[in-house]
XYZ file of N, CA and C in Angstrom:
714
model
N -10.756 -18.321 -4.025
C -11.569 -17.121 -3.289
C -10.381 -15.908 -2.989
N -11.140 -14.831 -3.146
C -10.486 -13.175 -3.522
C -10.751 -12.467 -2.460
N -9.949 -11.936 -1.873
C -9.982 -10.704 -0.880
C -10.431 -9.300 -1.233
N -9.589 -8.909 -2.698
C -9.829 -7.984 -3.277
C -10.049 -8.396 -4.940
N -11.319 -8.186 -5.198
C -12.036 -8.287 -6.801
C -12.042 -6.748 -7.281
N -11.167 -6.656 -8.661
C -11.501 -5.438 -9.231
C -12.056 -5.972 -10.944
N -13.146 -5.199 -11.148
C -14.025 -5.444 -12.330
C -13.947 -4.614 -13.081
N -13.397 -4.290 -14.168
C -13.595 -3.069 -15.058
C -13.567 -1.928 -14.893
N -12.521 -1.641 -13.896
C -12.289 -0.501 -13.352
C -12.283 0.665 -14.201
N -12.512 1.697 -14.549
C -12.580 2.956 -15.043
C -12.513 4.303 -13.959
N -11.428 4.992 -14.401
C -11.278 5.940 -13.312
C -10.437 7.240 -14.135
N -10.535 8.302 -13.416
C -9.783 9.395 -13.931
C -10.390 10.609 -13.540
N -9.742 11.788 -14.150
C -9.779 13.036 -13.517
C -10.418 13.989 -14.215
N -11.695 14.364 -14.120
C -12.690 15.319 -15.037
C -12.992 14.321 -15.931
N -12.595 15.154 -17.166
C -12.827 14.153 -18.427
C -11.761 13.392 -19.059
N -10.438 13.547 -18.046
C -9.453 12.363 -18.601
C -9.577 11.238 -18.115
N -9.704 10.687 -18.674
C -10.054 8.781 -18.155
C -8.443 8.333 -17.973
N -8.087 7.857 -17.034
C -6.764 7.373 -16.662
C -6.699 5.881 -16.732
N -7.460 5.025 -16.056
C -7.899 3.799 -16.051
C -8.679 3.389 -16.952
N -8.419 2.141 -17.987
C -9.594 1.919 -19.064
C -10.008 0.356 -18.603
N -10.597 0.133 -17.726
C -11.255 -1.500 -17.450
C -10.429 -2.426 -16.874
N -9.837 -2.319 -15.659
C -8.739 -2.777 -15.130
C -9.771 -3.949 -14.496
N -8.905 -5.116 -14.475
C -9.637 -6.179 -13.722
C -8.839 -7.414 -13.448
N -8.498 -7.582 -12.025
C -7.768 -8.702 -11.316
C -8.245 -8.776 -9.977
N -7.811 -9.623 -9.394
C -7.761 -10.119 -8.374
C -6.854 -10.632 -7.136
N -6.968 -10.280 -5.735
C -5.759 -10.603 -4.933
C -6.422 -11.777 -4.129
N -5.689 -12.724 -3.388
C -6.102 -13.590 -2.986
C -5.860 -13.009 -1.261
N -6.934 -13.597 -0.306
C -6.786 -12.954 1.295
C -5.161 -13.450 1.469
N -4.370 -12.413 2.317
C -3.098 -12.519 2.658
C -1.970 -12.690 1.982
N -2.285 -12.234 0.422
C -1.221 -12.015 -0.460
C -0.923 -10.589 -0.726
N 0.634 -10.592 -1.217
C 0.974 -9.335 -1.582
C 1.071 -9.169 -3.379
N 0.289 -8.139 -3.533
C 0.627 -8.104 -5.128
C 1.091 -6.769 -5.576
N 2.174 -6.896 -6.570
C 2.761 -5.782 -6.991
C 2.288 -5.126 -8.170
N 2.056 -3.569 -8.191
C 1.852 -3.045 -9.508
C 2.764 -2.560 -9.907
N 2.896 -2.806 -11.095
C 4.466 -2.352 -12.028
C 4.014 -1.299 -13.068
N 5.201 -0.531 -13.366
C 4.881 0.102 -14.708
C 5.556 1.324 -15.078
N 5.625 1.736 -15.856
C 6.213 3.412 -16.115
C 5.757 4.310 -15.564
N 6.209 5.853 -15.272
C 5.508 7.048 -14.604
C 4.229 6.906 -15.782
N 3.058 7.661 -15.096
C 2.058 7.820 -15.944
C 1.203 6.964 -16.542
N 1.488 5.298 -15.821
C 0.635 4.256 -16.479
C -0.495 4.293 -15.751
N -1.084 4.995 -14.541
C -1.756 5.022 -13.902
C -1.922 4.214 -12.377
N -0.521 3.953 -12.170
C -0.909 3.314 -10.529
C -1.030 3.667 -9.684
N -1.175 5.182 -9.486
C -1.651 5.762 -8.316
C -2.938 5.921 -8.376
N -3.352 6.069 -9.802
C -4.720 6.692 -9.877
C -5.258 5.041 -9.505
N -4.798 4.237 -9.621
C -5.320 3.041 -9.326
C -5.759 2.643 -7.846
N -4.386 2.888 -7.015
C -4.728 3.093 -5.510
C -5.908 4.118 -5.008
N -5.721 5.245 -5.473
C -6.605 6.426 -5.405
C -7.887 5.644 -5.698
N -8.215 4.997 -6.667
C -9.843 4.468 -6.764
C -9.986 3.428 -6.011
N -9.063 2.868 -5.422
C -9.546 1.431 -4.549
C -9.661 2.394 -3.086
N -9.152 3.437 -2.967
C -9.556 3.902 -1.473
C -10.567 4.950 -1.504
N -10.991 5.274 -2.553
C -12.254 5.807 -2.633
C -12.154 7.294 -2.944
N -10.451 7.743 -3.129
C -10.291 9.023 -3.320
C -10.440 9.725 -4.783
N -10.417 8.612 -5.620
C -11.025 9.037 -7.065
C -12.154 8.333 -7.463
N -13.309 8.968 -7.831
C -14.320 7.872 -8.232
C -14.101 7.451 -9.720
N -14.737 5.983 -9.405
C -14.532 5.285 -10.702
C -15.960 4.252 -10.936
N -15.719 4.074 -12.105
C -16.870 3.092 -12.500
C -16.536 1.479 -12.738
N -17.512 0.741 -12.561
C -17.038 -0.697 -12.428
C -17.203 -1.397 -11.162
N -16.455 -2.225 -10.571
C -16.685 -2.853 -9.262
C -15.253 -3.124 -8.597
N -15.454 -2.561 -7.215
C -14.117 -2.967 -6.355
C -14.943 -3.352 -5.330
N -14.496 -5.042 -5.048
C -15.083 -5.821 -3.750
C -14.192 -6.222 -2.994
N -14.503 -5.969 -1.818
C -13.282 -6.409 -0.424
C -14.121 -7.411 0.308
N -13.624 -8.612 -0.028
C -14.374 -9.595 0.884
C -15.871 -9.727 0.596
N -16.285 -9.592 -0.478
C -17.706 -9.554 -1.012
C -18.332 -8.370 -0.925
N -17.742 -7.275 -0.365
C -18.535 -5.868 -0.015
C -18.287 -5.195 -1.322
N -18.951 -4.342 -1.873
C -18.920 -3.476 -3.094
C -18.451 -2.367 -2.147
N -17.230 -1.704 -2.829
C -16.573 -0.453 -2.218
C -16.959 0.562 -3.383
N -17.116 0.305 -4.617
C -17.223 1.526 -5.417
C -18.314 2.289 -5.027
N -17.945 3.636 -5.305
C -18.997 4.697 -4.958
C -19.002 5.075 -3.433
N -18.322 4.298 -2.709
C -18.351 4.835 -1.076
C -17.261 5.860 -0.848
N -17.575 6.796 0.073
C -16.407 7.679 0.397
C -15.010 7.032 0.825
N -14.372 7.671 0.784
C -12.908 7.283 1.489
C -13.036 6.888 2.799
N -13.793 7.457 3.798
C -13.936 7.346 5.468
C -14.480 6.141 5.682
N -15.544 5.924 4.743
C -16.569 4.631 4.589
C -15.450 3.288 4.228
N -14.736 3.605 3.264
C -13.856 2.628 2.787
C -12.858 2.292 4.072
N -12.207 3.131 4.381
C -11.264 3.044 5.714
C -11.783 2.186 6.985
N -12.932 2.610 6.932
C -13.938 1.652 8.024
C -14.113 0.603 7.703
N -14.154 0.197 6.423
C -14.182 -1.350 5.789
C -12.720 -1.945 6.201
N -11.872 -1.278 6.478
C -10.627 -1.694 6.609
C -9.736 -1.669 5.179
N -9.700 -0.605 4.837
C -8.719 -0.112 3.702
C -7.813 0.697 4.284
N -6.687 0.501 4.313
C -5.583 1.637 4.656
C -4.914 2.167 3.609
N -4.547 3.332 2.981
C -3.943 3.954 2.183
C -2.510 4.564 2.446
N -1.677 4.142 2.232
C -0.389 5.059 2.462
C -0.080 5.995 1.266
N -0.362 7.036 0.919
C 0.174 7.531 -0.312
C 1.641 7.982 -0.780
N 1.612 8.103 -1.966
C 3.035 8.804 -2.210
C 3.262 9.995 -1.397
N 4.485 10.427 -1.013
C 4.692 11.179 -0.167
C 4.641 11.049 1.391
N 3.847 9.929 1.878
C 3.856 9.511 2.904
C 2.453 10.370 3.603
N 2.211 11.483 3.371
C 0.929 11.881 4.059
C 0.901 11.943 5.579
N 2.138 12.092 6.291
C 2.252 12.451 7.655
C 1.988 13.964 7.880
N 1.681 13.847 9.151
C 0.984 15.209 9.963
C 2.579 15.891 10.390
N 2.859 16.975 9.816
C 4.350 17.133 10.311
C 4.362 17.970 11.302
N 3.440 18.588 11.955
C 3.148 19.536 13.129
C 3.118 18.700 14.637
N 2.715 17.503 14.104
C 2.013 16.638 15.217
C 3.330 15.503 15.660
N 3.297 15.107 16.738
C 4.141 14.151 17.134
C 3.719 12.840 16.289
N 4.743 11.884 17.020
C 4.788 10.647 16.083
C 4.047 9.668 16.783
N 3.545 10.066 18.133
C 2.634 9.466 18.679
C 1.156 9.765 18.346
N 1.099 10.969 18.277
C -0.203 11.709 17.736
C -0.452 11.284 16.471
N 0.418 10.954 15.777
C 0.308 10.703 14.313
C -0.169 9.143 14.038
N 0.158 8.169 14.955
C -0.147 6.670 15.180
C -1.454 6.796 15.678
N -1.520 7.189 16.700
C -2.971 7.442 17.352
C -4.508 8.103 16.363
N -3.707 8.931 15.474
C -4.932 9.124 14.556
C -5.098 8.011 13.590
N -4.345 6.841 13.127
C -4.537 6.146 12.485
C -5.485 5.229 12.700
N -6.080 5.350 14.248
C -7.151 4.462 14.650
C -8.380 5.576 14.943
N -8.052 6.355 14.463
C -9.352 7.346 14.607
C -10.745 6.958 14.033
N -10.816 6.295 12.972
C -11.932 5.609 12.326
C -12.459 4.268 12.695
N -11.811 3.439 13.853
C -11.902 2.102 14.100
C -13.212 2.452 14.977
N -14.167 1.253 14.539
C -15.471 1.333 15.430
C -15.146 1.341 16.761
N -14.297 0.122 17.198
C -13.812 0.011 18.572
C -12.575 0.542 18.852
N -12.908 1.196 19.719
C -11.499 2.107 20.453
C -10.250 1.526 21.133
N -10.795 -0.138 21.823
C -10.313 -0.573 22.621
C -8.891 -1.099 21.945
N -7.864 -1.335 22.954
C -6.668 -2.154 22.195
C -6.086 -0.955 21.530
N -5.815 0.114 21.812
C -5.374 1.468 20.765
C -3.304 0.819 21.386
N -3.585 1.455 22.794
C -2.477 0.954 23.402
C -1.349 -0.017 23.128
N -2.286 -1.403 22.968
C -1.556 -2.517 22.454
C -1.222 -2.562 21.232
N -1.649 -2.042 20.326
C -1.472 -1.525 19.016
C -0.090 -0.885 18.721
N -0.254 -0.050 19.703
C 1.119 1.132 19.859
C 2.268 -0.024 19.910
N 2.385 -0.759 21.119
C 3.023 -1.649 21.125
C 3.570 -2.238 20.043
N 2.399 -3.133 19.156
C 2.769 -3.939 18.048
C 3.182 -3.118 17.067
N 3.200 -1.870 16.915
C 3.765 -1.167 15.720
C 5.268 -1.004 16.102
N 5.412 -0.869 17.346
C 7.059 -0.588 17.984
C 7.757 -1.960 17.810
N 7.435 -3.043 17.564
C 7.993 -4.039 17.452
C 8.422 -4.172 15.773
N 7.840 -3.449 15.326
C 8.080 -3.457 13.603
C 8.966 -2.276 13.340
N 8.906 -1.157 14.048
C 9.420 0.166 13.915
C 9.821 0.394 15.102
N 11.050 -0.109 15.940
C 11.288 0.085 17.117
C 12.099 1.733 17.246
N 12.530 2.067 16.040
C 12.883 3.402 15.943
C 11.916 4.666 16.374
N 10.635 4.266 15.976
C 9.355 5.013 16.339
C 9.193 5.113 17.859
N 9.640 4.381 18.408
C 9.492 4.337 20.175
C 10.347 5.439 20.795
N 11.653 5.610 20.075
C 12.365 6.483 20.969
C 12.134 7.964 20.487
N 11.191 8.099 19.449
C 10.918 9.432 19.322
C 9.410 9.956 19.178
N 8.747 9.151 20.282
C 7.455 9.454 20.479
C 7.128 10.982 20.462
N 7.850 11.561 21.159
C 7.595 13.106 21.268
C 8.138 14.088 20.561
N 8.989 13.700 19.386
C 9.340 14.497 18.411
C 8.263 14.591 17.440
N 8.170 15.872 16.907
C 7.211 15.811 15.616
C 7.647 14.983 14.325
N 6.721 14.806 13.523
C 6.690 14.067 12.596
C 7.857 14.582 11.449
N 8.076 16.062 11.209
C 8.660 16.611 10.439
C 10.251 16.946 10.639
N 10.427 16.082 11.868
C 11.672 16.214 12.195
C 12.397 14.911 12.168
N 11.579 13.949 11.602
C 12.252 12.607 11.404
C 12.669 12.787 9.928
N 13.789 11.537 9.694
C 14.109 11.539 8.309
C 13.179 10.733 7.835
N 13.326 10.817 6.327
C 12.954 10.145 5.151
C 12.266 8.890 5.113
N 13.257 7.808 5.899
C 13.066 6.675 6.118
C 12.071 6.628 7.271
N 12.323 7.137 8.308
C 11.448 7.375 9.675
C 10.104 7.627 9.471
N 10.323 8.772 8.418
C 8.700 9.225 7.975
C 7.813 7.915 7.445
N 8.458 7.454 6.625
C 7.668 6.311 5.897
C 7.396 5.095 6.845
N 8.264 4.805 7.707
C 7.979 3.992 8.813
C 6.966 4.509 9.484
N 6.598 5.766 9.835
C 5.426 6.336 10.780
C 4.286 6.213 9.611
N 4.389 6.486 8.766
C 3.316 6.444 7.643
C 2.380 5.102 7.441
N 3.615 4.175 7.422
C 2.791 2.427 7.424
C 2.476 2.246 8.928
N 2.892 2.667 10.009
C 2.589 2.391 11.256
C 1.502 2.891 11.632
N 1.149 4.324 11.008
C -0.214 4.669 11.290
C -1.328 4.134 10.511
N -1.080 3.574 9.310
C -1.919 2.682 8.693
C -2.212 1.443 9.251
N -1.212 0.646 9.830
C -1.559 -0.368 10.896
C -2.412 -0.110 12.034
N -2.525 0.873 12.407
C -3.164 1.275 13.522
C -4.944 1.090 13.443
N -5.113 1.105 11.967
C -6.612 0.825 11.677
C -6.802 -0.521 11.794
N -5.883 -1.462 12.134
C -5.832 -2.867 11.885
C -6.344 -3.199 10.335
N -5.657 -2.874 9.174
C -6.568 -3.242 8.015
C -6.430 -4.275 7.637
N -7.731 -4.676 6.710
C -7.869 -5.891 5.838
C -7.059 -5.687 4.793
N -6.854 -4.586 4.129
C -6.100 -4.386 2.884
C -5.168 -3.345 3.083
N -3.904 -3.252 2.602
C -2.834 -2.024 3.019
C -2.666 -1.658 1.535
N -2.449 -0.298 0.857
C -2.179 0.105 0.092
C -1.000 0.761 -0.117
N 0.075 0.529 -0.734
C 1.467 1.404 -0.418
C 1.764 2.012 -1.923
N 1.899 3.234 -1.832
C 1.769 3.988 -2.839
C 3.503 4.559 -2.739
N 4.666 3.769 -3.670
C 5.870 4.090 -3.630
C 6.877 4.326 -2.603
N 6.654 3.156 -1.625
C 7.043 3.290 -0.304
C 8.701 3.732 -0.494
N 9.377 3.588 -1.371
C 11.025 3.595 -1.265
C 11.400 4.735 -2.046
N 10.327 5.504 -2.356
C 10.373 7.053 -3.113
C 11.322 8.047 -2.261
N 12.463 8.387 -2.707
C 13.304 9.131 -1.952
C 14.161 8.871 -1.213
N 14.337 7.141 -0.795
C 14.842 6.570 0.594
C 16.117 6.122 -0.024
N 17.250 5.863 0.786
C 18.415 5.325 0.557
C 18.190 3.594 0.250
N 18.889 2.957 -0.453
C 18.780 1.466 -0.863
C 18.783 0.630 0.330
N 19.750 1.038 1.181
C 19.701 0.319 2.667
C 18.322 0.359 3.410
N 17.925 1.507 3.715
C 16.652 1.914 4.214
C 15.374 0.990 3.280
N 15.531 1.189 2.199
C 14.326 0.650 1.181
C 14.319 -0.888 1.799
N 15.516 -1.685 1.311
C 15.253 -3.107 1.564
C 14.910 -3.198 3.091
N 15.314 -2.469 4.097
C 14.870 -2.803 5.231
C 13.391 -2.568 5.401
N 13.012 -1.709 4.900
C 11.228 -1.290 4.577
C 10.606 -2.432 3.898
N 11.125 -3.011 2.725
C 10.411 -4.057 2.311
C 10.439 -5.162 3.151
N 11.551 -5.664 3.890
C 11.672 -6.966 4.481
C 10.439 -6.815 5.923
N 10.066 -5.302 6.339
C 9.179 -5.274 7.670
C 7.940 -5.231 6.471
N 7.636 -4.845 5.477
C 6.054 -5.219 4.914
C 5.917 -6.474 4.836
N 6.707 -7.398 4.334
C 6.549 -8.704 4.348
C 6.588 -9.178 5.335
N 7.191 -8.848 6.433
C 6.801 -9.398 7.775
C 5.445 -9.416 8.440
N 4.920 -7.964 8.116
C 3.664 -7.492 8.379
C 2.662 -8.336 7.747
N 2.740 -8.781 6.757
C 2.143 -9.402 5.560
C 1.746 -10.995 6.063
N 3.040 -11.194 6.453
C 2.980 -12.737 7.071
C 2.815 -13.048 8.408
N 2.913 -11.928 9.509
C 2.572 -12.605 10.526
C 1.235 -11.835 10.988
N 0.413 -10.903 10.071
C -0.699 -10.337 10.496
C -1.699 -11.092 9.141
N -1.227 -11.412 8.121
C -2.082 -11.835 6.995
C -2.771 -10.936 6.539
N -2.097 -9.657 6.423
C -2.743 -8.480 5.758
C -2.394 -8.630 3.963
N -3.598 -8.529 3.369
C -3.466 -8.146 2.146
C -2.752 -7.051 1.667
N -1.976 -7.100 0.756
C -0.948 -5.636 0.506
C -1.160 -5.179 -0.891
N -1.316 -4.442 -1.500
C -1.095 -4.169 -2.914
C -0.196 -2.942 -2.868
N 0.781 -2.965 -3.629
C 2.074 -1.949 -3.483
C 2.430 -1.779 -5.019
N 2.466 -0.353 -5.129
C 2.778 0.220 -6.279
C 4.003 0.682 -5.897
N 5.130 0.393 -7.104
C 6.776 0.570 -6.540
C 7.380 0.625 -7.935
N 8.024 1.654 -8.021
C 9.092 2.036 -9.154
C 10.507 0.898 -9.283
N 10.674 0.462 -7.739
C 11.859 -0.585 -7.849
C 10.900 -1.924 -8.351
N 10.912 -2.411 -9.174
C 10.136 -3.719 -9.590
C 11.253 -4.612 -9.129
N 12.389 -4.486 -8.955
C 13.271 -5.940 -8.679
C 12.671 -6.308 -6.955
N 12.754 -5.077 -6.099
C 12.436 -5.547 -4.626
C 10.779 -5.652 -4.602
N 10.230 -4.867 -5.499
C 8.696 -5.497 -5.043
C 8.593 -6.881 -5.471
N 9.059 -7.017 -6.516
C 8.553 -8.613 -7.163
C 9.202 -9.981 -6.082
N 10.179 -9.202 -5.316
C 10.684 -9.835 -4.260
C 9.950 -10.263 -3.030
N 8.897 -9.652 -2.847
C 8.221 -9.793 -1.814
C 6.869 -10.263 -2.199
N 6.584 -10.104 -3.490
C 5.051 -10.283 -4.075
C 5.096 -11.948 -4.353
N 3.524 -12.290 -4.397
C 3.477 -13.353 -4.803
C 2.775 -13.259 -6.295
N 1.975 -12.072 -6.721
C 1.741 -12.153 -7.873
C 1.877 -10.694 -8.390
N 1.934 -10.164 -9.613
C 2.313 -8.669 -10.444
C 1.364 -8.596 -11.490
N 1.079 -7.434 -11.870
C 0.442 -6.581 -12.919
C 1.338 -5.705 -13.266
N 1.436 -5.651 -14.803
C 1.710 -4.354 -15.263
C 1.147 -3.676 -15.969
N 1.197 -2.481 -15.609
C 0.031 -1.438 -16.324
C 1.149 -0.457 -17.087
N 0.226 -0.030 -18.309
C 1.011 0.882 -19.154
C -0.529 1.629 -20.025
N -0.131 3.065 -19.844
C -1.187 3.836 -20.418
C -2.503 3.439 -19.979
N -2.850 2.829 -18.712
C -4.280 2.560 -18.096
C -4.788 1.399 -18.173
N -3.735 0.625 -18.720
C -4.357 -0.980 -18.904
C -3.380 -1.762 -18.177
N -4.110 -3.051 -18.306
C -2.938 -4.156 -17.788
C -2.581 -5.129 -18.896
N -1.114 -4.781 -19.136
C -0.450 -5.266 -20.204
C -0.009 -6.687 -20.000
N 0.291 -6.822 -18.564
C 0.944 -8.382 -18.353
C 0.794 -8.559 -16.889
N 0.222 -10.053 -16.637
C -0.009 -10.386 -15.273
C 0.515 -11.539 -15.234
N 0.953 -12.012 -13.674
C 1.253 -13.367 -13.704
C 2.203 -13.469 -12.061
N 2.615 -14.328 -11.847
C 3.314 -14.643 -10.850
C 4.669 -13.965 -10.608
N 4.932 -13.358 -9.438
C 5.985 -12.378 -9.570
C 7.227 -13.095 -9.729
N 7.051 -14.139 -9.582
C 8.278 -15.065 -9.936
C 8.782 -15.058 -11.513
N 7.442 -15.440 -11.827
C 7.524 -15.715 -13.660
C 8.172 -14.412 -14.346
N 7.343 -13.203 -13.790
C 7.581 -11.766 -14.379
C 9.263 -11.726 -13.960
N 9.603 -11.679 -12.818
C 11.087 -11.195 -12.580
C 11.981 -11.986 -13.401
N 11.738 -13.383 -13.543
C 12.673 -14.147 -14.293
C 12.679 -13.884 -15.807
N 11.601 -13.277 -16.440
C 11.617 -12.823 -17.920
C 12.393 -11.996 -18.511
N 13.339 -11.791 -19.085
C 14.214 -11.136 -19.223
C 13.886 -9.963 -20.532
N 12.770 -10.520 -21.119
C 12.153 -9.647 -22.064
C 11.273 -8.679 -21.365
N 10.684 -9.171 -20.516
C 9.660 -8.423 -19.790
C 10.542 -7.106 -18.926
N 11.173 -7.885 -18.042
C 12.170 -6.854 -17.227
C 12.766 -5.520 -18.114
N 13.155 -6.014 -19.327
C 13.809 -4.827 -20.188
C 12.645 -3.986 -20.777
N 11.780 -4.622 -21.264
C 10.523 -3.632 -21.808
C 9.815 -2.926 -20.974
N 9.336 -3.400 -19.821
C 8.543 -2.916 -18.618
C 8.966 -2.569 -17.722
N 10.196 -3.206 -17.003
C 10.517 -2.777 -15.939
C 11.641 -2.209 -15.370
N 12.395 -1.878 -16.949
C 13.352 -1.002 -16.323
C 14.676 -1.736 -15.959
N 15.057 -3.058 -15.798
C 16.246 -3.556 -15.848
C 16.671 -4.843 -16.062
N 17.905 -4.968 -15.949
C 18.283 -6.372 -16.752
C 18.117 -7.687 -15.735
N 17.695 -8.806 -16.240
C 17.977 -10.201 -15.250
C 19.106 -10.378 -15.099
């Protein structure tokens, strides 16, 4: 049984087609890594899943068709998208950013309890509630972006390059937290990440994209262990 089912997904910008018939499934509570070189279509894929880019084909979440729906409708269906560059509201405080994450929820009860839940994952945010997002470090801004997405109580969490611009130590801690969120809340996660080694370390399955097509799929363990794959597609040696 799949939580996310993508079938023959085609998407792009204007007349420029970026994705060419992608098909894959993600099981409930699974982490799926999307890997590949720059320009492969990874960001476009996440944008198509969240409705930011119009696509053809089928995207189903728990049996509900999402293709053709607006981004706010898709968010209400339980899809939270943390874009590349974090997308935090810099002039607003940490708390205001977090509360905005619950804005589209049908039921607004439990917001304060959810804030406390976010602080257990990201305790650094609790001591900075009144600070503006723009005054935070890059790592703290990424934590805030993920925390805001969790305020939606998402069924599916989309993460686009969460390690971008972060120090290795902060990146490893962030991925540890993403795994904890997945394990404790059973949130399905699709993560696009240039650091293939880290992404494969927390994922159960992975797909490698090249020029808008899936060129390799398999368990994260198998892909990580394949030296030829690692050198050809992922940019590191086993």
